[in-house]
Short mmCIF file of C-alpha atoms in Angstrom, two decimals:
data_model
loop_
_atom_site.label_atom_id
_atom_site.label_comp_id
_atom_site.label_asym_id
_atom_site.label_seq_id
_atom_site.Cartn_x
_atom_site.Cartn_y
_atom_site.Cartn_z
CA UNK A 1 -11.71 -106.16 -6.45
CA UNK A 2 -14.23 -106.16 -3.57
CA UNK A 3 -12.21 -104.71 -0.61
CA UNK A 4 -14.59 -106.61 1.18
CA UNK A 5 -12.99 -109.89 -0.32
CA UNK A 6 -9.46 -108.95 0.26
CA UNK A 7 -9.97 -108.14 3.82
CA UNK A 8 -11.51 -111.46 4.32
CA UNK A 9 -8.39 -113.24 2.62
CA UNK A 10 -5.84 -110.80 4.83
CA UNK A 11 -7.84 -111.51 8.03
CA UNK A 12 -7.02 -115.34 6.72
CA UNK A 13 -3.72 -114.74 6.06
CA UNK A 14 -3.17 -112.92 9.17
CA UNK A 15 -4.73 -116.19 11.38
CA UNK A 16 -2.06 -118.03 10.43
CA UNK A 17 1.08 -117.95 13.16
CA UNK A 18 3.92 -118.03 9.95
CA UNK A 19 6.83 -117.16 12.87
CA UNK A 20 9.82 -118.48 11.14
CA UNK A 21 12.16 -116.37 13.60
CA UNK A 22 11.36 -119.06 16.45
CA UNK A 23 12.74 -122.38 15.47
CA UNK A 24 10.16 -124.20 16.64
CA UNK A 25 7.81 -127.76 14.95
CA UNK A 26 4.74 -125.69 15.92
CA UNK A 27 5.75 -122.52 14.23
CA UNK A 28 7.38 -124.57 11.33
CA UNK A 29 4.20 -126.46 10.51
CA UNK A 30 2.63 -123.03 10.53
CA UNK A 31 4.77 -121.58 7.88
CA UNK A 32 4.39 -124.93 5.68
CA UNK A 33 0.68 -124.11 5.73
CA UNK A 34 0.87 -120.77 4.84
CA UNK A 35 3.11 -121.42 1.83
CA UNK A 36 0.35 -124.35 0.84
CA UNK A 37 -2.65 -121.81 1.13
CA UNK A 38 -0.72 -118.49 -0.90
CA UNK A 39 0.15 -121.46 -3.86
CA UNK A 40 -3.72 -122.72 -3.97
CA UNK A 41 -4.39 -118.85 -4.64
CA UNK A 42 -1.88 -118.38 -7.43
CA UNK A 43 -3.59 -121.56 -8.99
CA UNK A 44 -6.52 -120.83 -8.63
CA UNK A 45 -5.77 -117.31 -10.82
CA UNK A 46 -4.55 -119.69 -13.44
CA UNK A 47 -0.74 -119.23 -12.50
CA UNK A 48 1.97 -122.02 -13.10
CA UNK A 49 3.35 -122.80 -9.74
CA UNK A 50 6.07 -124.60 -8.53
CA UNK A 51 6.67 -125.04 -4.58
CA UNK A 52 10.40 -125.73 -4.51
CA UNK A 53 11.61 -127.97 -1.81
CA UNK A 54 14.45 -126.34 0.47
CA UNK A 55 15.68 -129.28 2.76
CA UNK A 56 16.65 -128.89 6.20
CA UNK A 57 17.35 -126.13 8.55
CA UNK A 58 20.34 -126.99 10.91
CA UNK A 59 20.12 -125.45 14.25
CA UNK A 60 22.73 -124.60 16.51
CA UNK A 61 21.90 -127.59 18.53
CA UNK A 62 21.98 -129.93 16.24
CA UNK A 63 18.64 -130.07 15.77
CA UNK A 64 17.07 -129.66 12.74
CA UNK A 65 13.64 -128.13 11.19
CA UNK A 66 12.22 -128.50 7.23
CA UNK A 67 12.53 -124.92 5.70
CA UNK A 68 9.47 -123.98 4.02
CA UNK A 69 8.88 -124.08 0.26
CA UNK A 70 9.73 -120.97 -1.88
CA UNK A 71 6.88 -120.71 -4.12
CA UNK A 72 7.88 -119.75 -7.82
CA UNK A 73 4.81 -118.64 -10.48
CA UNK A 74 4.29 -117.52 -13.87
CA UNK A 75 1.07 -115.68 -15.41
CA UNK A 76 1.85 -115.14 -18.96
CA UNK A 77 4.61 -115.74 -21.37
CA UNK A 78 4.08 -113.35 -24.28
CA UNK A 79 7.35 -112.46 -25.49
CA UNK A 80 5.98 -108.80 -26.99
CA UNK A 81 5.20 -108.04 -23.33
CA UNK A 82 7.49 -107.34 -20.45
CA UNK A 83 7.99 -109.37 -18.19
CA UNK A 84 7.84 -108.06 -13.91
CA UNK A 85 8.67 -110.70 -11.20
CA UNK A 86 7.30 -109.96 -7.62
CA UNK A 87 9.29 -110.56 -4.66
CA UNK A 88 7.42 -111.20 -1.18
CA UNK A 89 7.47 -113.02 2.16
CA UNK A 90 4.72 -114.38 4.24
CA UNK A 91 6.54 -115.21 7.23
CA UNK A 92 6.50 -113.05 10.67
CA UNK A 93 8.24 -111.48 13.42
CA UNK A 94 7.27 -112.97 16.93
CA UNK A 95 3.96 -111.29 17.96
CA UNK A 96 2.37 -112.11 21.36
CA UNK A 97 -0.66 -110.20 22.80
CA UNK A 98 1.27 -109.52 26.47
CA UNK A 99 3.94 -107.96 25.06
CA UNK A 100 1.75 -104.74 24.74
CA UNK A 101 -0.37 -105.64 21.68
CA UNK A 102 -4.11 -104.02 22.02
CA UNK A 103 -5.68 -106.52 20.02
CA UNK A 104 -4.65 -110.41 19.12
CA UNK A 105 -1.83 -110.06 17.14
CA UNK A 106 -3.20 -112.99 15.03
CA UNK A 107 -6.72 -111.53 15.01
CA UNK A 108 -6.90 -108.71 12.10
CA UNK A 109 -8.88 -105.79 13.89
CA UNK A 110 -10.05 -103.06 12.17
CA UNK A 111 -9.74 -99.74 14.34
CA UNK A 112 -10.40 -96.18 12.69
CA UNK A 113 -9.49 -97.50 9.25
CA UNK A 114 -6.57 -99.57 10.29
CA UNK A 115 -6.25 -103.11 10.01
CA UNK A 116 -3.93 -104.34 13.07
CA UNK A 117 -2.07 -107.61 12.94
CA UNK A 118 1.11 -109.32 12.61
CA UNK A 119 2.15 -108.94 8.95
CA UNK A 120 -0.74 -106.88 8.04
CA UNK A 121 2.12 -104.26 6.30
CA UNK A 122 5.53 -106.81 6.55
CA UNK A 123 4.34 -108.14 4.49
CA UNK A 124 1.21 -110.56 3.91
CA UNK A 125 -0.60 -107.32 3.30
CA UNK A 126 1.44 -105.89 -0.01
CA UNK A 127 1.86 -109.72 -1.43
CA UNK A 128 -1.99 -109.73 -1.30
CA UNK A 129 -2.53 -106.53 -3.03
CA UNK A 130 -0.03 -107.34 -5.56
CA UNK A 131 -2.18 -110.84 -6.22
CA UNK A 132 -5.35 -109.32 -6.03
CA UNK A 133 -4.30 -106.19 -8.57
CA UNK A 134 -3.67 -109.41 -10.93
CA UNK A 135 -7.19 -110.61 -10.09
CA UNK A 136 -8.50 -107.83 -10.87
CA UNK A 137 -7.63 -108.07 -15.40
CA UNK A 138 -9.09 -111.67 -14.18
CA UNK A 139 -12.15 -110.24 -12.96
CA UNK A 140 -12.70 -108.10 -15.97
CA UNK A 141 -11.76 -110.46 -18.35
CA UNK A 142 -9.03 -108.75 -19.52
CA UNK A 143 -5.45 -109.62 -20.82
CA UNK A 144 -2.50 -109.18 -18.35
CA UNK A 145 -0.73 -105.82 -19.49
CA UNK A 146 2.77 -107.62 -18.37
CA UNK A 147 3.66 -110.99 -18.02
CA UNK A 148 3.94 -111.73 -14.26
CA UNK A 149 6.09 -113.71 -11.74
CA UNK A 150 6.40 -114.55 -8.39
CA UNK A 151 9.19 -115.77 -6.23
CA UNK A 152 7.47 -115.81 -2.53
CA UNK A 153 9.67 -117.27 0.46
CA UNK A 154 8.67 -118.28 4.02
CA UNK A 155 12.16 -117.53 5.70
CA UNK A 156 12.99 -113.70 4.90
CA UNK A 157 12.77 -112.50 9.12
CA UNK A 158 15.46 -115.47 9.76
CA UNK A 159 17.97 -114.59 7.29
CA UNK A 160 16.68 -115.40 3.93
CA UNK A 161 17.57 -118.89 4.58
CA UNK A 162 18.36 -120.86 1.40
CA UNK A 163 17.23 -117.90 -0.74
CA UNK A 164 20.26 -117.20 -2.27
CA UNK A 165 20.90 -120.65 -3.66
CA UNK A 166 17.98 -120.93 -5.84
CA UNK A 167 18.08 -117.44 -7.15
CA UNK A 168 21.65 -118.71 -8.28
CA UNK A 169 20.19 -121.83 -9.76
CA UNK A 170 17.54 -120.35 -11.79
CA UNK A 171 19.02 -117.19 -12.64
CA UNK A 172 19.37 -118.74 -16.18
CA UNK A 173 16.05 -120.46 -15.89
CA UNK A 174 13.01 -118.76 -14.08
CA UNK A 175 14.96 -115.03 -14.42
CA UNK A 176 16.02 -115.83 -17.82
CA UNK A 177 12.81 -113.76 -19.38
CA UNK A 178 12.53 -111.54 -16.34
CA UNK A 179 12.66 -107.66 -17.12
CA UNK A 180 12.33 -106.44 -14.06
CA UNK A 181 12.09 -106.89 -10.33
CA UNK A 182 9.88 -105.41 -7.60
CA UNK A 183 9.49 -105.96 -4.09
CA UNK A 184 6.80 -104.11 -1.51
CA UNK A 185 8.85 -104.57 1.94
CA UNK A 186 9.19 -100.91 3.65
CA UNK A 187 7.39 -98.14 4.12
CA UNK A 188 6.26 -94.65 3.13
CA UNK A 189 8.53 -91.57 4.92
CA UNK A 190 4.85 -89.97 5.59
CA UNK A 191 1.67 -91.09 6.79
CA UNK A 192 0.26 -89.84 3.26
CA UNK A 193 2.55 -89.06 0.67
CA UNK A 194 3.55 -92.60 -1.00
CA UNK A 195 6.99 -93.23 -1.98
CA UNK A 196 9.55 -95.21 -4.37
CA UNK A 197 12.61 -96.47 -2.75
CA UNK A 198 16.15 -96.65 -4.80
CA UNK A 199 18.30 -97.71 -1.99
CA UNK A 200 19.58 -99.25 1.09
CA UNK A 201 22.50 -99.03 3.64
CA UNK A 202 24.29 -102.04 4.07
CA UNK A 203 25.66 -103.56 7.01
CA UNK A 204 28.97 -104.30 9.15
CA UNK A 205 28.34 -106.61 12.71
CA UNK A 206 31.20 -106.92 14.76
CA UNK A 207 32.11 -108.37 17.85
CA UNK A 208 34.95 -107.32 20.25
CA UNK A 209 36.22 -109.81 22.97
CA UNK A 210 38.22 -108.78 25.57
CA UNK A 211 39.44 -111.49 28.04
CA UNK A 212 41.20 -112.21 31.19
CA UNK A 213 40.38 -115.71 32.43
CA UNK A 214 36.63 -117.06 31.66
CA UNK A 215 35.93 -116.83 35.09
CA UNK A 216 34.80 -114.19 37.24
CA UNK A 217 36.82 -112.40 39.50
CA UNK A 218 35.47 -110.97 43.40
CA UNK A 219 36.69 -107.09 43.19
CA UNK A 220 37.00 -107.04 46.80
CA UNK A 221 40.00 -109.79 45.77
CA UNK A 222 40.97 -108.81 42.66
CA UNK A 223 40.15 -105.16 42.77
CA UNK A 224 42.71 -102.89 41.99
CA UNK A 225 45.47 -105.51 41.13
CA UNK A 226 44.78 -106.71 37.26
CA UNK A 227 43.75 -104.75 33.92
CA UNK A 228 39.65 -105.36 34.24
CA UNK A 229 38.14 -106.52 30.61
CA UNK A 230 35.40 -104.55 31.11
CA UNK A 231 37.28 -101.07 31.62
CA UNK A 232 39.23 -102.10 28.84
CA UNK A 233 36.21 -102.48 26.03
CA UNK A 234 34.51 -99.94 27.72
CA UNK A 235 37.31 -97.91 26.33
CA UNK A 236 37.34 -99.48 22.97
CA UNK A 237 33.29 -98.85 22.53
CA UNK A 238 34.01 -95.35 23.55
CA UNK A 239 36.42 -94.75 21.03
CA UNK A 240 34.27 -95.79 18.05
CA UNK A 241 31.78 -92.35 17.88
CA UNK A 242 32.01 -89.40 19.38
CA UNK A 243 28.74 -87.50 20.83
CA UNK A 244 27.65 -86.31 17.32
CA UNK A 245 27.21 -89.15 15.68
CA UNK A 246 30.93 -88.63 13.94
CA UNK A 247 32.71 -92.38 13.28
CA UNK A 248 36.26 -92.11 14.87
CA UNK A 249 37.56 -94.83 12.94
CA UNK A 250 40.38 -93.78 10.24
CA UNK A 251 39.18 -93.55 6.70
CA UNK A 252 36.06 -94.56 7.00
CA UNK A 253 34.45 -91.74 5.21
CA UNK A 254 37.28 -92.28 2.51
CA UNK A 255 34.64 -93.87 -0.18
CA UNK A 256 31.39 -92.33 0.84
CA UNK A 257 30.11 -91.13 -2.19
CA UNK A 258 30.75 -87.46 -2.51
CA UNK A 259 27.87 -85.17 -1.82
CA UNK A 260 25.93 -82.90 -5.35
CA UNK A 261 23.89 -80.05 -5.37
CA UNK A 262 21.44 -82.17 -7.32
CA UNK A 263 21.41 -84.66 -4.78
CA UNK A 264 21.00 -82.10 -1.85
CA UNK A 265 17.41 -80.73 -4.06
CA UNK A 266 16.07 -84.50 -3.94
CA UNK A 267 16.54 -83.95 -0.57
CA UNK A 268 14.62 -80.56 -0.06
CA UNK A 269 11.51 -82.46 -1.94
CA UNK A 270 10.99 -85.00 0.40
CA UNK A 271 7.99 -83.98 2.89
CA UNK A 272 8.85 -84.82 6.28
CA UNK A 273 7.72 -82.89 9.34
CA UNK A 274 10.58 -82.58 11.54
CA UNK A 275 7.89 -81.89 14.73
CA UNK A 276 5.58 -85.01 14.20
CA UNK A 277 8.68 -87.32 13.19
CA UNK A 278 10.43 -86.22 16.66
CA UNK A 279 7.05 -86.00 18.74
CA UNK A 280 6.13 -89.72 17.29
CA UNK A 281 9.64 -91.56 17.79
CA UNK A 282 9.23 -89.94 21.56
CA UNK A 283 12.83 -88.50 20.92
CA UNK A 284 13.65 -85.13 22.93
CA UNK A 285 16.48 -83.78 20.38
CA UNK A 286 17.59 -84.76 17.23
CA UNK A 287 21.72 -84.72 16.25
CA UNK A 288 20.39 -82.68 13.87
CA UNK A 289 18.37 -79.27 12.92
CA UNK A 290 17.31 -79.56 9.76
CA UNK A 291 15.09 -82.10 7.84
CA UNK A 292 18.31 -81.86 4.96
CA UNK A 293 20.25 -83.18 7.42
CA UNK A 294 18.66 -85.49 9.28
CA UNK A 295 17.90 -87.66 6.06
CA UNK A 296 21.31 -87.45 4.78
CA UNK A 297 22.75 -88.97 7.84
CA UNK A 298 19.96 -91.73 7.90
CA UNK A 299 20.71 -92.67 3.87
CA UNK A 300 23.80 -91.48 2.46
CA UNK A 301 26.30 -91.38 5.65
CA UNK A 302 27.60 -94.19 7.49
CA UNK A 303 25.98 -94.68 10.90
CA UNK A 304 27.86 -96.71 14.02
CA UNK A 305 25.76 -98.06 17.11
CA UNK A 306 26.93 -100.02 20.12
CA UNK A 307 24.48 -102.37 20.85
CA UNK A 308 25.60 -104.27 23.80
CA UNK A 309 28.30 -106.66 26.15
CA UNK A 310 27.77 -109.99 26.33
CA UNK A 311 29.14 -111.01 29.80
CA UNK A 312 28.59 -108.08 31.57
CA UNK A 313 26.36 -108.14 35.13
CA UNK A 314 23.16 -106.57 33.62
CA UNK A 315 20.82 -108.29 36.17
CA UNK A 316 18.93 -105.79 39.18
CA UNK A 317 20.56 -105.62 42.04
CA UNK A 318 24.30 -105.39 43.21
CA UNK A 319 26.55 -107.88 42.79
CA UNK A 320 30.38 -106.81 43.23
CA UNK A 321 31.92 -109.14 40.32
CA UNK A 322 34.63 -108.08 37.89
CA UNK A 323 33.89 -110.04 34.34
CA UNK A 324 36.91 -112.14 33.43
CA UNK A 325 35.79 -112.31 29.65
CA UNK A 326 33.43 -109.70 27.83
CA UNK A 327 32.05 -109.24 24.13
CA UNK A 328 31.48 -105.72 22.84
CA UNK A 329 29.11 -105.91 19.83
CA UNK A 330 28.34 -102.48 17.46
CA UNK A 331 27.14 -102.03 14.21
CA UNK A 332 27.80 -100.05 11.05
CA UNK A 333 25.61 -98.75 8.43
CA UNK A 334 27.43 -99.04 5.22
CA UNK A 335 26.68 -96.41 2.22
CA UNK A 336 27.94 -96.10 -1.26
CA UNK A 337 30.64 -96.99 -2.20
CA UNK A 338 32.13 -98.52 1.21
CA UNK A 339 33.14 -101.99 1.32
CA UNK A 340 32.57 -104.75 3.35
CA UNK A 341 35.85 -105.95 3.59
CA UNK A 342 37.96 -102.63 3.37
CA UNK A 343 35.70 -101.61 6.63
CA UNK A 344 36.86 -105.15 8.60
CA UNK A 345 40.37 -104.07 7.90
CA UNK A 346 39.72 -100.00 9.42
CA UNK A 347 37.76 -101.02 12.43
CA UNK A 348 40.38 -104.17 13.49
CA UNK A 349 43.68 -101.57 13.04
CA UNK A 350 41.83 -99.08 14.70
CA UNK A 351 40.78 -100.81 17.42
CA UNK A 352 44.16 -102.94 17.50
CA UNK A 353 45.80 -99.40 18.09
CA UNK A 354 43.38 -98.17 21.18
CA UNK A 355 43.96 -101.49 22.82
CA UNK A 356 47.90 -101.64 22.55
CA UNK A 357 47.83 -98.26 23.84
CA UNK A 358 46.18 -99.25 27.04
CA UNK A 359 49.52 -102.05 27.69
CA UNK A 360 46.72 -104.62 29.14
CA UNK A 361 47.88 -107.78 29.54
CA UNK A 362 44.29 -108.95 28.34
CA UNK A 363 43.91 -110.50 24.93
CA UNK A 364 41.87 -108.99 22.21
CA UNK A 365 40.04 -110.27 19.72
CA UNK A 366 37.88 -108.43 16.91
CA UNK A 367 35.65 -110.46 14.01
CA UNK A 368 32.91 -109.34 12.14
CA UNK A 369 29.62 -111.13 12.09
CA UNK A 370 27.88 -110.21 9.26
CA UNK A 371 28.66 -108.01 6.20
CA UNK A 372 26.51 -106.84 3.97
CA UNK A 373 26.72 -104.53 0.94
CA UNK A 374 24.71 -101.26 0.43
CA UNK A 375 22.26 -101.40 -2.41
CA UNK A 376 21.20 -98.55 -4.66
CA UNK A 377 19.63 -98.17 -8.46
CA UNK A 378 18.93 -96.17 -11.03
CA UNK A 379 16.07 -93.64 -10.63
CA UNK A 380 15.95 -93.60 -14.66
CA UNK A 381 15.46 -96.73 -15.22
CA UNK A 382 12.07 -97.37 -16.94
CA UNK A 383 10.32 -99.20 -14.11
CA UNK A 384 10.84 -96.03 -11.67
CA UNK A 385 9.56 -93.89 -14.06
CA UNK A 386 6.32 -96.43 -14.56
CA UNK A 387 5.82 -96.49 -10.83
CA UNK A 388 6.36 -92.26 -10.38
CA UNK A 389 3.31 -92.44 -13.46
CA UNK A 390 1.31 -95.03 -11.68
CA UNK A 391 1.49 -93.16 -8.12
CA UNK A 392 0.14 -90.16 -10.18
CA UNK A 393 -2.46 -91.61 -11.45
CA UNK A 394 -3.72 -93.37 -8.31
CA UNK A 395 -2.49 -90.73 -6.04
CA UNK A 396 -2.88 -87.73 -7.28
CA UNK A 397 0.69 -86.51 -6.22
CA UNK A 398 4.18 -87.20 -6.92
CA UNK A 399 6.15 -89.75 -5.23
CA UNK A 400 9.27 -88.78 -2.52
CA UNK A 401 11.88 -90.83 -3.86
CA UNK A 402 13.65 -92.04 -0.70
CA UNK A 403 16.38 -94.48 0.48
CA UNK A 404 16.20 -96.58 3.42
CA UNK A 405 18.29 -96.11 6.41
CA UNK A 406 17.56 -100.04 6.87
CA UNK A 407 19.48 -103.02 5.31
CA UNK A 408 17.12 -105.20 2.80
CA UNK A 409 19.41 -107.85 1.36
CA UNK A 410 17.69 -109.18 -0.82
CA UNK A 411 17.88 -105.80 -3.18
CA UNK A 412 21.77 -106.21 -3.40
CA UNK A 413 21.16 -110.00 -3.88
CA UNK A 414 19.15 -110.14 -6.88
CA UNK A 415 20.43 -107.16 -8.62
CA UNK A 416 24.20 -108.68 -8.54
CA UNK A 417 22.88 -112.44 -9.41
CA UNK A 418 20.11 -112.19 -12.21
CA UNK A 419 21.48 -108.19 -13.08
CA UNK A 420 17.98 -107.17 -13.29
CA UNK A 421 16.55 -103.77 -12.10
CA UNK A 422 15.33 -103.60 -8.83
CA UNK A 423 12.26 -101.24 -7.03
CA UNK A 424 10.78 -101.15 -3.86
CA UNK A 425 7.53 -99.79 -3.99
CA UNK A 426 6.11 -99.68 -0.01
CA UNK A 427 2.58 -99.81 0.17
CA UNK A 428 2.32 -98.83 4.18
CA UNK A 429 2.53 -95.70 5.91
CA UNK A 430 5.20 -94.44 8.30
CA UNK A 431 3.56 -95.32 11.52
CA UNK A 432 2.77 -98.85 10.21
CA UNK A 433 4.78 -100.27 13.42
CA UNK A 434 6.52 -103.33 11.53
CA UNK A 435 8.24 -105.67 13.65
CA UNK A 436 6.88 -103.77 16.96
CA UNK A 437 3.40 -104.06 18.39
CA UNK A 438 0.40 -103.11 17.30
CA UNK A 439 1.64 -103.89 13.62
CA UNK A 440 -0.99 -102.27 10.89
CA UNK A 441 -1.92 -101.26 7.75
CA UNK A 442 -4.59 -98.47 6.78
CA UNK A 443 -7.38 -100.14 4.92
CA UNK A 444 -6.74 -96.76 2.32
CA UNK A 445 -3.02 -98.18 2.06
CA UNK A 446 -3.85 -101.58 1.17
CA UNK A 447 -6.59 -100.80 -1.45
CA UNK A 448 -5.04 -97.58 -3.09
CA UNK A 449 -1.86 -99.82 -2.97
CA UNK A 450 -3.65 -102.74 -5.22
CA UNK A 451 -4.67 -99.88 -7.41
CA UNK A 452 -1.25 -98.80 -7.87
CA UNK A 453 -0.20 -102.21 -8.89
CA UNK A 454 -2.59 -102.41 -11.30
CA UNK A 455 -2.14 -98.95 -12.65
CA UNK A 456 2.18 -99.96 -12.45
CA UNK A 457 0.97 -103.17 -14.79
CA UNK A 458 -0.37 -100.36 -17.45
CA UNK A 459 1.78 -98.12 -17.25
CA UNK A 460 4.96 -100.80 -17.49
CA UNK A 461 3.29 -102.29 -20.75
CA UNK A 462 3.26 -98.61 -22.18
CA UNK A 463 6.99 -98.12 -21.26
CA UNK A 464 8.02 -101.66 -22.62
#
């Protein structure tokens, strides 16, 4: 591949607003466009594609917006050959240049070897490298080492929406012949050392309302004369963590996976400067000392955040009101082997038991938002060991094999429905910036990363 050529096609890529976070025509139309212009590509490379139709989007107004087409493809259908489906999005977080962005966000700009614009690395820039590693056995005129498939959505930054539903419908259909799964959507722990990801935390939202009246009360009336919401979930928030990071709530270590010796060594392999990591998230102290640590609490132990109150005064200024209804909202990172639902149960009791301790006379009311499961896979399985070979032999180096602190649904999602092994391989470095400003990828990222594709196709076709 000309790198020349596939910067020209990213800077393309990159022009085109794909915001499917904002539900708005403009946006929409965008994303319909983009979807058009990646399935004229897969054509053109000789690929059998269908653009499934996903209907309607309803809104919470009642509005409603098309959702874009998920694109499916096939290259190949040898049956001596493995088979490797690709997963990938092409839609993008909101990017606009006065939020803080040095260059148009929508412009790609190369700077010092880094190519800066929305969904340069998240993730127009790994679905392109995976396509052009393809192109590449095109270019030569040789066979495909592995039959190849796409599945390529438009909706992934609002949810996934309608995802789910075909996977389930052509589980026994498109995934039938599938082998394996891959998907390119995180990055590196390092700015140099490439990695292989074989898991995820999962995720608990909650909500906690605590209400009076709905309206506001004056505290020069009220004052001093009525259990105050606010002091009330104050103390409920405070009562979920204490100030290292510990989870208060009963039992819910009870089914975190329990900690090995062999485990702790894949930890000590894992090259991460403890310095540059602190110095570059502009963090003071860590909870923390050691690098052990620090990565053991981000992957394998539960995590809870408070993330706001909804209701609260939180304008500038002073204004002497006393909310009559507030909404607490916090977060937990779910590991191996928690449970969604066991967790709803923990956090409602405990918090049931801190408010009836207080005797307020407000009411309480605790739901969960969103629940999702933690995802993790087998680092024997023969698709890791292709990709550790293929990073070798592009790299130079052996891979850190690393979880995510993150949640990435769509893991969990297709390992449960089409019970198919599932990698990440990230392409972009840890400074890549997704979803902030100033979103890049290092030109050395995105062509060593089509290499490594390519060399994954060989090395697959060995292993199979």
């Amino acid at each position: 591949m000309d790198p020349k050529l596939g910067r020209m096609t990213l800077k393309e890529w990159v022009a085109i607003e794909s915001d499917s976070v904002q539900p708005v025509p403009r946006f929409r139309q965008e994303l319909f466009r983009m979807m058009a212009m990646a399935a004229d590509m897969l054509q053109r490379l000789g690929a059998r594609v269908a653009s499934v139709d996903m209907g309607l989007q309803q809104l919470p107004d009642g509005q409603s917006l098309p959702i874009p087409p998920i694109i499916l493809a096939e290259l190949g259908s040898d049956p001596t050959k493995g088979t490797v489906c690709f997963y990938g999005h092409l839609d993008v977080q909101p990017a606009d240049q006065g939020d803080g962005w040095l260059t148009d966000p929508y412009v790609l700009t190369e700077v010092d070897g880094k190519l800066y614009g929305r969904g340069a690395t998240d993730n127009k820039g790994p679905v392109l490298a995976w396509i052009n590693a393809v192109s590449a056995f095109r270019a030569l005129e040789q066979d495909l080492p592995v039959n190849i498939k796409f599945i390529i959505e438009g909706m992934e930054e609002a949810g996934s929406v309608a995802l789910e539903e075909l996977v389930e419908k052509e589980k026994d259909r498109f995934f039938s012949g599938v082998d394996y799964i891959v998907i390119s959507d995180n990055l590196w722990i390092s700015q140099r050392k490439p990695a292989i990801t074989y898991g995820t935390r999962g995720n608990s939202y909650f909500m906690v309302e605590v209400k009076c009246r709905d309206q506001d009360f004056h505290s020069g009336t009220f004052g001093g004369i009525l259990h105050e919401p606010m002091a009330d979930l104050v103390a409920l928030l405070g009562s979920l963590v204490d100030s290292s990071g510990h989870i208060l709530v009963p039992g819910i270590y009870d089914e975190v996976v329990r900690l090995t010796e062999e485990e702790i060594n894949t930890y000590k392999a894992i090259h991460l400067d403890l310095e540059e990591y602190r110095n570059s998230s502009q963090i003071e102290k860590f909870l923390f000392d050691t690098k052990e640590e620090i990565l053991m609490h981000l992957w394998r132990y539960p995590s809870l955040s408070i993330h706001g109150i909804e209701g609260a005064f939180d304008e500038p200024g002073a204004k002497t009101v006393i909310p009559g209804r507030v909404i607490g909202k916090f977060s937990i990172r779910l590991v191996p082997h928690m449970n969604v639902s066991v967790v709803e149960k923990q956090v409602t009791r405990h918090l049931e038991d801190v408010f009836s301790k207080r005797n307020s006379s407000n009411k309480m009311v605790v739901s969960m938002a969103l629940g999702l499961h933690p995802w993790i896979a087998n680092i024997n399985d023969t698709q890791y060991l292709a990709a550790k070979r293929a990073i070798r032999t592009v790299f130079g180096t052996e891979p850190d094999m690393i979880r995510d602190g993150s949640t990435i649904p769509i893991a969990k999602m297709f390992q449960e429905i089409v019970h198919k092994s599932v990698v990440l391989i990230p392409l972009g470095a840890v400074d890549d910036g997704e979803h902030s400003q100033n979103e890049k990828i290092n030109r050395w990222n995105y062509i060593e990363g089509t290499k490594l594709f390519a060399a994954f196709f060989l090395e697959m076709a060995q292993l199979h």
